[in-house]
Short mmCIF file of C-alpha atoms in Angstrom, two decimals:
data_model
loop_
_atom_site.label_atom_id
_atom_site.label_comp_id
_atom_site.label_asym_id
_atom_site.label_seq_id
_atom_site.Cartn_x
_atom_site.Cartn_y
_atom_site.Cartn_z
CA UNK A 1297 -18.54 -30.84 22.93
CA UNK A 1298 -16.54 -29.68 26.02
CA UNK A 1299 -18.74 -31.08 28.71
CA UNK A 1300 -17.10 -33.58 30.88
CA UNK A 1301 -18.82 -37.05 31.19
CA UNK A 1302 -19.24 -36.53 35.05
CA UNK A 1303 -19.98 -40.14 36.05
CA UNK A 1304 -17.29 -41.75 34.08
CA UNK A 1305 -14.49 -39.36 35.04
CA UNK A 1306 -15.22 -39.17 38.63
CA UNK A 1307 -15.53 -43.06 38.93
CA UNK A 1308 -11.93 -43.30 37.23
CA UNK A 1309 -10.53 -40.67 39.15
CA UNK A 1310 -11.53 -41.85 42.24
CA UNK A 1311 -8.57 -44.39 42.26
CA UNK A 1312 -5.57 -43.05 44.02
CA UNK A 1313 -2.99 -41.24 41.95
CA UNK A 1314 -0.50 -44.19 42.69
CA UNK A 1315 -2.07 -46.58 40.47
CA UNK A 1316 -1.70 -44.31 37.51
CA UNK A 1317 -5.30 -43.11 37.12
CA UNK A 1318 -4.30 -40.75 34.40
CA UNK A 1319 -2.99 -43.47 32.08
CA UNK A 1320 -6.67 -44.86 31.94
CA UNK A 1321 -8.32 -41.68 30.74
CA UNK A 1322 -9.17 -41.37 27.27
CA UNK A 1323 -9.74 -38.33 24.89
CA UNK A 1324 -13.35 -39.26 24.64
CA UNK A 1325 -13.59 -39.02 28.23
CA UNK A 1326 -11.95 -36.02 28.93
CA UNK A 1327 -13.25 -34.05 26.12
CA UNK A 1328 -16.38 -35.72 25.14
CA UNK A 1329 -15.49 -36.51 21.54
CA UNK A 1330 -13.07 -38.71 19.93
CA UNK A 1331 -9.67 -36.67 19.53
CA UNK A 1332 -8.57 -38.06 16.16
CA UNK A 1333 -11.70 -37.47 14.61
CA UNK A 1334 -11.77 -33.75 15.14
CA UNK A 1335 -8.33 -32.18 15.66
CA UNK A 1336 -6.57 -34.23 13.07
CA UNK A 1337 -8.58 -32.31 10.22
CA UNK A 1338 -8.04 -29.08 11.55
CA UNK A 1339 -11.08 -27.44 9.89
CA UNK A 1340 -13.45 -26.97 12.84
CA UNK A 1341 -12.26 -23.64 14.28
CA UNK A 1342 -10.50 -22.12 11.18
CA UNK A 1343 -12.97 -19.22 11.28
CA UNK A 1344 -14.22 -18.48 14.84
CA UNK A 1345 -18.03 -18.29 15.53
CA UNK A 1346 -18.92 -15.24 16.84
CA UNK A 1347 -19.45 -16.54 20.55
CA UNK A 1348 -15.99 -18.03 20.55
CA UNK A 1349 -14.62 -14.69 19.22
CA UNK A 1350 -16.30 -12.82 21.92
CA UNK A 1351 -14.90 -15.34 24.62
CA UNK A 1352 -11.29 -14.69 23.15
CA UNK A 1353 -11.77 -11.06 23.12
CA UNK A 1354 -12.86 -11.18 26.80
CA UNK A 1355 -9.70 -13.07 27.84
CA UNK A 1356 -7.39 -11.39 25.58
CA UNK A 1357 -7.71 -8.17 27.61
CA UNK A 1358 -7.33 -9.58 30.96
CA UNK A 1359 -3.81 -9.09 32.74
CA UNK A 1360 -1.37 -11.80 32.43
CA UNK A 1361 0.54 -12.77 35.34
CA UNK A 1362 4.49 -12.52 34.91
CA UNK A 1363 6.52 -15.70 36.19
CA UNK A 1364 10.01 -15.89 37.50
CA UNK A 1365 12.27 -18.63 38.36
CA UNK A 1366 12.23 -17.60 41.93
CA UNK A 1367 8.24 -17.53 41.98
CA UNK A 1368 8.25 -20.92 40.34
CA UNK A 1369 10.58 -22.35 42.83
CA UNK A 1370 9.02 -20.73 45.83
CA UNK A 1371 5.30 -22.08 44.85
CA UNK A 1372 6.86 -25.48 44.07
CA UNK A 1373 8.40 -25.62 47.61
CA UNK A 1374 4.78 -24.60 49.02
CA UNK A 1375 6.04 -21.13 50.23
CA UNK A 1376 3.34 -19.47 48.72
CA UNK A 1377 1.15 -21.71 51.27
CA UNK A 1378 2.73 -20.58 54.42
CA UNK A 1379 0.41 -17.46 54.84
CA UNK A 1380 -2.62 -19.74 55.34
CA UNK A 1381 -0.94 -22.26 57.62
CA UNK A 1382 -1.37 -24.94 55.03
CA UNK A 1383 2.66 -25.83 55.24
CA UNK A 1384 2.40 -27.52 58.76
CA UNK A 1385 1.34 -31.00 57.38
CA UNK A 1386 3.80 -32.08 54.88
CA UNK A 1387 1.45 -34.42 53.02
CA UNK A 1388 -1.43 -31.87 52.94
CA UNK A 1389 0.92 -29.23 51.87
CA UNK A 1390 1.97 -31.55 48.81
CA UNK A 1391 -1.52 -31.83 47.85
CA UNK A 1392 -2.31 -28.05 48.04
CA UNK A 1393 0.79 -27.05 46.13
CA UNK A 1394 -0.62 -29.15 43.14
CA UNK A 1395 -4.15 -27.78 43.76
CA UNK A 1396 -2.87 -24.30 43.83
CA UNK A 1397 -0.73 -24.72 40.73
CA UNK A 1398 -3.44 -26.36 38.82
CA UNK A 1399 -5.93 -23.50 39.60
CA UNK A 1400 -3.23 -20.87 38.56
CA UNK A 1401 -3.11 -22.61 35.26
CA UNK A 1402 -6.70 -22.92 34.87
CA UNK A 1403 -6.82 -19.16 35.30
CA UNK A 1404 -3.72 -18.11 33.43
CA UNK A 1405 -3.41 -20.39 30.43
CA UNK A 1406 -6.79 -19.29 28.73
CA UNK A 1407 -5.51 -15.63 28.80
CA UNK A 1408 -2.02 -16.20 27.27
CA UNK A 1409 -3.70 -18.58 24.73
CA UNK A 1410 -6.26 -15.81 23.86
CA UNK A 1411 -3.94 -13.31 23.14
CA UNK A 1412 -2.00 -15.58 20.81
CA UNK A 1413 -5.17 -16.41 18.92
CA UNK A 1414 -5.80 -12.64 18.63
CA UNK A 1415 -2.22 -12.43 17.05
CA UNK A 1416 -2.45 -15.40 14.73
CA UNK A 1417 -5.82 -13.82 13.42
CA UNK A 1418 -4.23 -10.70 12.49
CA UNK A 1419 -0.51 -11.37 11.80
CA UNK A 1420 0.38 -10.20 8.28
CA UNK A 1421 1.03 -12.49 5.47
CA UNK A 1422 1.18 -15.69 7.46
CA UNK A 1423 -2.49 -15.87 8.89
CA UNK A 1424 -3.55 -17.22 5.42
CA UNK A 1425 -1.07 -19.93 5.30
CA UNK A 1426 -2.31 -23.29 5.75
CA UNK A 1427 0.05 -24.61 8.58
CA UNK A 1428 -0.76 -21.00 10.57
CA UNK A 1429 -4.61 -21.76 10.45
CA UNK A 1430 -3.98 -25.20 11.93
CA UNK A 1431 -1.83 -23.52 14.68
CA UNK A 1432 -4.67 -21.11 15.24
CA UNK A 1433 -7.22 -24.14 15.53
CA UNK A 1434 -5.16 -25.82 18.07
CA UNK A 1435 -4.83 -22.61 20.41
CA UNK A 1436 -8.58 -22.28 19.82
CA UNK A 1437 -9.53 -25.67 20.96
CA UNK A 1438 -6.99 -25.62 23.83
CA UNK A 1439 -8.22 -22.40 24.98
CA UNK A 1440 -12.02 -23.62 24.87
CA UNK A 1441 -11.13 -26.61 26.75
CA UNK A 1442 -9.50 -24.71 29.56
CA UNK A 1443 -11.77 -21.87 29.77
CA UNK A 1444 -14.79 -24.30 30.76
CA UNK A 1445 -12.80 -25.97 33.51
CA UNK A 1446 -14.07 -26.01 37.02
CA UNK A 1447 -12.33 -24.91 39.81
CA UNK A 1448 -9.81 -27.37 41.12
CA UNK A 1449 -11.09 -28.37 44.96
CA UNK A 1450 -9.93 -31.94 45.42
CA UNK A 1451 -7.08 -34.18 44.31
CA UNK A 1452 -9.72 -36.14 42.17
CA UNK A 1453 -10.22 -33.03 40.20
CA UNK A 1454 -6.59 -32.23 40.02
CA UNK A 1455 -5.90 -35.77 38.56
CA UNK A 1456 -8.43 -35.06 35.77
CA UNK A 1457 -7.04 -31.51 35.10
CA UNK A 1458 -3.30 -33.02 35.01
CA UNK A 1459 -4.61 -35.42 32.35
CA UNK A 1460 -6.10 -32.87 30.15
CA UNK A 1461 -3.14 -30.53 30.48
CA UNK A 1462 -0.87 -33.58 29.62
CA UNK A 1463 -2.93 -34.07 26.32
CA UNK A 1464 -2.95 -30.43 25.43
CA UNK A 1465 0.89 -30.02 26.09
CA UNK A 1466 1.38 -33.14 23.66
CA UNK A 1467 -0.92 -31.44 21.02
CA UNK A 1468 1.18 -28.17 21.16
CA UNK A 1469 4.67 -30.22 21.03
CA UNK A 1470 4.91 -29.63 17.12
CA UNK A 1471 3.60 -26.26 16.91
CA UNK A 1472 7.47 -24.84 16.39
CA UNK A 1473 7.52 -26.97 13.23
CA UNK A 1474 4.12 -26.26 11.84
CA UNK A 1475 4.94 -22.36 12.14
CA UNK A 1476 8.02 -23.18 10.52
CA UNK A 1477 6.05 -24.88 7.62
CA UNK A 1478 3.90 -21.65 7.76
CA UNK A 1479 6.99 -19.58 6.86
CA UNK A 1480 8.09 -22.15 4.22
CA UNK A 1481 4.43 -21.77 2.72
CA UNK A 1482 4.99 -18.14 2.69
CA UNK A 1483 8.11 -18.41 0.79
CA UNK A 1484 6.61 -20.95 -1.80
CA UNK A 1485 3.62 -18.42 -2.32
CA UNK A 1486 5.96 -15.41 -2.84
CA UNK A 1487 7.86 -17.40 -5.36
CA UNK A 1488 4.47 -18.07 -7.19
CA UNK A 1489 3.73 -14.48 -7.14
CA UNK A 1490 0.80 -15.09 -5.11
CA UNK A 1491 1.52 -12.41 -2.44
CA UNK A 1492 1.90 -8.68 -2.84
CA UNK A 1493 4.81 -6.79 -1.92
CA UNK A 1494 7.16 -9.43 -1.36
CA UNK A 1495 10.16 -11.11 -3.29
CA UNK A 1496 12.53 -13.75 -3.19
CA UNK A 1497 16.29 -12.93 -2.96
CA UNK A 1498 18.85 -14.55 -4.97
CA UNK A 1499 19.88 -16.94 -1.81
CA UNK A 1500 16.10 -18.18 -1.55
CA UNK A 1501 14.94 -15.99 1.44
CA UNK A 1502 11.91 -13.73 1.74
CA UNK A 1503 12.39 -9.87 1.53
CA UNK A 1504 9.97 -7.11 1.71
CA UNK A 1505 9.60 -3.48 3.01
CA UNK A 1506 10.74 -2.77 6.18
CA UNK A 1507 7.73 -2.02 8.28
CA UNK A 1508 5.85 -5.20 6.79
CA UNK A 1509 8.91 -7.25 7.97
CA UNK A 1510 9.10 -5.62 11.24
CA UNK A 1511 5.55 -6.51 12.24
CA UNK A 1512 5.91 -10.01 10.97
CA UNK A 1513 9.12 -10.50 13.12
CA UNK A 1514 7.40 -8.84 16.24
CA UNK A 1515 4.64 -11.11 16.02
CA UNK A 1516 6.94 -14.02 16.00
CA UNK A 1517 8.79 -12.98 18.66
CA UNK A 1518 5.62 -12.48 20.98
CA UNK A 1519 4.65 -15.93 19.85
CA UNK A 1520 7.58 -18.04 20.56
CA UNK A 1521 8.17 -16.08 23.78
CA UNK A 1522 4.60 -16.79 24.93
CA UNK A 1523 5.00 -20.23 23.76
CA UNK A 1524 8.11 -20.87 25.98
CA UNK A 1525 6.09 -19.37 28.91
CA UNK A 1526 2.88 -21.44 28.26
CA UNK A 1527 5.30 -24.72 28.18
CA UNK A 1528 7.18 -23.55 31.21
CA UNK A 1529 4.01 -23.35 33.42
CA UNK A 1530 2.74 -26.65 32.04
CA UNK A 1531 5.70 -28.61 32.52
CA UNK A 1532 6.68 -27.19 35.82
CA UNK A 1533 3.19 -28.25 37.01
CA UNK A 1534 3.36 -31.68 35.56
CA UNK A 1535 6.80 -32.32 36.93
CA UNK A 1536 5.63 -31.54 40.54
CA UNK A 1537 3.27 -34.54 40.28
CA UNK A 1538 6.20 -36.88 39.71
CA UNK A 1539 8.59 -38.17 42.27
CA UNK A 1540 10.95 -35.24 43.21
CA UNK A 1541 14.68 -35.49 41.66
CA UNK A 1542 17.32 -34.58 43.87
CA UNK A 1543 17.89 -30.69 43.77
CA UNK A 1544 14.81 -30.08 41.59
CA UNK A 1545 11.60 -28.16 42.08
CA UNK A 1546 9.76 -29.21 39.12
CA UNK A 1547 11.74 -28.56 36.04
CA UNK A 1548 14.24 -25.97 37.79
CA UNK A 1549 17.34 -27.43 39.06
CA UNK A 1550 18.62 -25.47 41.96
CA UNK A 1551 22.33 -26.27 41.51
CA UNK A 1552 22.54 -25.91 37.54
CA UNK A 1553 26.18 -26.74 36.49
CA UNK A 1554 26.66 -24.77 33.12
CA UNK A 1555 29.66 -26.81 32.62
CA UNK A 1556 28.10 -29.99 32.93
CA UNK A 1557 25.34 -28.52 30.35
CA UNK A 1558 28.03 -27.27 28.21
CA UNK A 1559 29.55 -30.95 28.16
CA UNK A 1560 26.41 -32.49 27.38
CA UNK A 1561 25.44 -30.13 24.46
CA UNK A 1562 29.14 -30.53 23.13
CA UNK A 1563 28.56 -34.30 23.05
CA UNK A 1564 25.20 -33.68 21.29
CA UNK A 1565 26.49 -31.24 18.78
CA UNK A 1566 29.62 -33.49 18.02
CA UNK A 1567 27.24 -36.21 17.12
CA UNK A 1568 25.31 -34.17 14.58
CA UNK A 1569 28.37 -32.58 13.30
CA UNK A 1570 30.24 -36.17 12.75
CA UNK A 1571 27.19 -37.49 11.28
CA UNK A 1572 27.19 -34.65 8.52
CA UNK A 1573 31.08 -34.23 8.02
CA UNK A 1574 32.87 -37.43 9.48
CA UNK A 1575 34.78 -35.05 11.93
CA UNK A 1576 34.39 -32.85 14.59
CA UNK A 1577 36.55 -29.52 15.81
CA UNK A 1578 37.98 -29.96 19.51
CA UNK A 1579 35.80 -27.81 22.03
CA UNK A 1580 37.61 -26.22 25.12
CA UNK A 1581 35.94 -25.35 28.40
CA UNK A 1582 37.29 -22.62 30.72
CA UNK A 1583 36.51 -20.43 33.13
CA UNK A 1584 34.04 -20.96 36.16
CA UNK A 1585 33.70 -24.63 35.74
CA UNK A 1586 32.64 -24.80 39.57
CA UNK A 1587 29.54 -22.58 39.20
CA UNK A 1588 26.29 -23.53 40.17
CA UNK A 1589 22.91 -21.46 40.06
CA UNK A 1590 19.24 -22.13 39.58
CA UNK A 1591 17.98 -22.47 36.20
CA UNK A 1592 16.28 -24.87 33.94
CA UNK A 1593 18.62 -26.90 32.31
CA UNK A 1594 16.78 -27.89 29.29
CA UNK A 1595 16.63 -24.37 28.23
CA UNK A 1596 20.38 -23.82 28.70
CA UNK A 1597 21.12 -26.99 26.82
CA UNK A 1598 18.83 -25.93 23.66
CA UNK A 1599 20.70 -22.51 23.70
CA UNK A 1600 24.27 -24.10 23.79
CA UNK A 1601 23.41 -26.97 21.41
CA UNK A 1602 22.23 -24.30 18.61
CA UNK A 1603 25.37 -22.00 19.23
CA UNK A 1604 27.93 -24.94 19.47
CA UNK A 1605 26.40 -26.79 16.38
CA UNK A 1606 26.70 -23.49 14.22
CA UNK A 1607 30.36 -23.06 15.49
CA UNK A 1608 31.31 -26.68 14.49
CA UNK A 1609 29.70 -26.28 11.09
CA UNK A 1610 31.31 -23.08 10.41
CA UNK A 1611 34.95 -24.06 11.42
CA UNK A 1612 34.65 -27.23 9.25
CA UNK A 1613 33.32 -25.44 6.20
CA UNK A 1614 35.47 -22.58 6.55
CA UNK A 1615 38.79 -24.48 6.90
CA UNK A 1616 37.87 -27.36 4.82
CA UNK A 1617 36.95 -31.08 5.83
CA UNK A 1618 40.59 -32.24 4.77
CA UNK A 1619 42.46 -29.87 6.97
CA UNK A 1620 44.91 -31.54 9.18
CA UNK A 1621 44.09 -29.66 12.15
CA UNK A 1622 41.04 -27.64 12.79
CA UNK A 1623 41.25 -24.62 15.06
CA UNK A 1624 39.05 -25.52 18.30
CA UNK A 1625 36.03 -24.03 19.39
CA UNK A 1626 36.39 -22.26 22.81
CA UNK A 1627 33.74 -21.96 25.60
CA UNK A 1628 34.14 -19.40 28.82
CA UNK A 1629 32.12 -19.68 31.65
CA UNK A 1630 32.14 -16.24 33.59
CA UNK A 1631 30.81 -15.14 36.88
CA UNK A 1632 31.69 -13.22 39.96
CA UNK A 1633 30.20 -11.67 43.02
CA UNK A 1634 29.79 -8.20 41.41
CA UNK A 1635 28.52 -9.66 38.07
CA UNK A 1636 24.74 -8.85 37.10
CA UNK A 1637 24.85 -12.26 34.93
CA UNK A 1638 26.47 -15.50 34.35
CA UNK A 1639 27.96 -15.08 31.05
CA UNK A 1640 28.93 -18.05 28.61
CA UNK A 1641 30.96 -17.12 25.68
CA UNK A 1642 31.47 -19.35 22.49
CA UNK A 1643 34.39 -18.57 20.21
CA UNK A 1644 34.93 -20.09 16.88
CA UNK A 1645 37.22 -19.40 13.77
CA UNK A 1646 34.69 -20.37 11.25
CA UNK A 1647 35.20 -17.31 8.96
CA UNK A 1648 32.50 -15.00 10.58
CA UNK A 1649 29.45 -13.70 9.42
CA UNK A 1650 28.97 -10.87 6.60
CA UNK A 1651 28.07 -7.93 7.92
CA UNK A 1652 25.08 -7.36 5.67
CA UNK A 1653 23.63 -10.86 7.23
CA UNK A 1654 23.96 -9.77 10.91
CA UNK A 1655 20.43 -8.34 10.96
CA UNK A 1656 19.34 -11.35 9.22
CA UNK A 1657 20.28 -13.99 11.70
CA UNK A 1658 17.70 -13.05 13.83
CA UNK A 1659 14.95 -13.41 11.34
CA UNK A 1660 12.53 -16.37 11.25
CA UNK A 1661 12.40 -16.36 7.52
CA UNK A 1662 16.39 -16.46 6.79
CA UNK A 1663 18.14 -19.78 6.64
CA UNK A 1664 21.26 -20.78 4.89
CA UNK A 1665 20.21 -24.54 4.87
CA UNK A 1666 19.52 -26.01 1.67
CA UNK A 1667 16.04 -25.98 0.53
CA UNK A 1668 15.73 -29.72 0.22
CA UNK A 1669 16.56 -30.08 4.02
CA UNK A 1670 13.98 -27.36 4.64
CA UNK A 1671 11.54 -29.42 2.69
CA UNK A 1672 12.33 -32.66 4.91
CA UNK A 1673 11.95 -30.81 8.06
CA UNK A 1674 8.75 -29.22 7.61
CA UNK A 1675 7.40 -32.50 6.52
CA UNK A 1676 7.73 -33.90 9.69
CA UNK A 1677 5.22 -33.78 12.62
CA UNK A 1678 7.57 -33.99 15.52
CA UNK A 1679 9.37 -31.79 17.88
CA UNK A 1680 12.36 -32.07 15.90
CA UNK A 1681 13.83 -28.67 17.06
CA UNK A 1682 14.81 -30.21 20.17
CA UNK A 1683 16.38 -33.45 18.54
CA UNK A 1684 19.86 -34.48 17.75
CA UNK A 1685 18.27 -35.81 14.84
CA UNK A 1686 17.73 -32.93 13.33
CA UNK A 1687 19.93 -31.68 10.57
CA UNK A 1688 23.32 -29.26 11.35
CA UNK A 1689 21.31 -26.43 9.90
CA UNK A 1690 17.76 -26.56 8.88
CA UNK A 1691 14.54 -24.09 9.85
CA UNK A 1692 16.60 -20.92 10.27
CA UNK A 1693 14.65 -20.65 13.78
CA UNK A 1694 17.69 -21.84 15.80
CA UNK A 1695 19.15 -18.42 16.83
CA UNK A 1696 16.00 -16.26 17.28
CA UNK A 1697 14.34 -19.10 19.69
CA UNK A 1698 17.85 -19.42 21.32
CA UNK A 1699 17.71 -15.82 22.00
CA UNK A 1700 13.98 -15.84 23.19
CA UNK A 1701 14.94 -18.75 25.82
CA UNK A 1702 17.50 -16.59 26.98
CA UNK A 1703 15.40 -13.33 27.43
CA UNK A 1704 12.53 -15.40 29.02
CA UNK A 1705 14.13 -14.92 32.42
CA UNK A 1706 15.65 -11.56 31.90
CA UNK A 1707 18.96 -12.85 30.25
CA UNK A 1708 20.17 -12.04 26.47
CA UNK A 1709 22.06 -13.67 23.58
CA UNK A 1710 24.37 -11.62 21.32
CA UNK A 1711 26.81 -12.25 18.43
CA UNK A 1712 29.84 -10.41 17.35
CA UNK A 1713 31.59 -11.32 13.93
CA UNK A 1714 34.53 -10.74 11.92
CA UNK A 1715 34.11 -11.72 8.61
CA UNK A 1716 37.07 -13.90 7.40
CA UNK A 1717 37.84 -14.96 10.79
CA UNK A 1718 35.14 -16.14 13.40
CA UNK A 1719 32.33 -15.51 15.54
CA UNK A 1720 31.76 -14.78 19.31
CA UNK A 1721 28.62 -15.62 20.96
CA UNK A 1722 27.66 -14.35 24.38
CA UNK A 1723 24.72 -16.00 26.29
CA UNK A 1724 23.61 -13.86 29.04
CA UNK A 1725 21.55 -15.62 32.07
#
């Protein structure tokens, strides 16, 4: 099924990229079958055939290539071409950058997908959930698509590969919500007494013995960290194909202003808070408001939005919606010539977090949201985790995934809380 219809593909690919070749290629052209007829059913790959399992095994033990912001920026600027003399002609260099990036993804992505398929096949508790099996199907189909790809040796091949990758990227866009649905299904199965060794606490969250939960959380940390990496590689390559934005190399802004990103996140969090409560605490921003550095602004926005909406919600719920003057949320941006990191601190007076909950806040199975809201979110098939239309509190994935975003390029996210007073969140970049 994954054999390319060469004559149809190459005929369409012979058009220059400027006339929009990619928009004219269908799923049937690329994959040799009707996309909607196979993958929406999510029933084809639930149990891997022996030959597929052997191929996954083969790729899962290959070495994965680590990627840094510096490497992504250098390769996006063509600096990795200089040793072969391919940089002398600007147009030729731009073409070679895309071909180089496409071939790297063609080699690297199957390794990363294979490792996650293996994880999904053996993760305790969640592997039998319907939504998790559907995610495994998506990963297997994407793996088989990419592993069959020939070397990208021309702009025609590069254009075809880019279109395939766009489709795969879109297909994976709802994976976070699908995995959250899997966690919801697990809670539901536990409540029905269908899972041995687990129980539901009075607040509706799953509990089990430490070792079992440790394995599950370790899997989810690996899974989401890998998902971030896969989407960074794909979106960086696809962004390089678009007209360059000023100050950007692909998705990386060379002069990211944390002050500007904080302001955008404040506006989005305020919109969500006002929709929920009808009012918004004031937010004060201080410190190095002039600071800029190379980073992916969308990642930083995701982290800050999560922390700010939590701070706003806690402030209003702790002090009451009718309080005349709510205490402000404080944001401090810190950096210095001797600093290891850029640090952003968010301080609220929202009543803090009970000490017994501090470990739970990093759990993918813990949430304070109303069960009806959870049901509403997991019923959607969109990338709701990145949307301002999402509820102020929902899946319980916000904090652990924000920490994964922070850690992906060597940073971190920590919280310190005083119950009865408030919480300080520290983002290290």
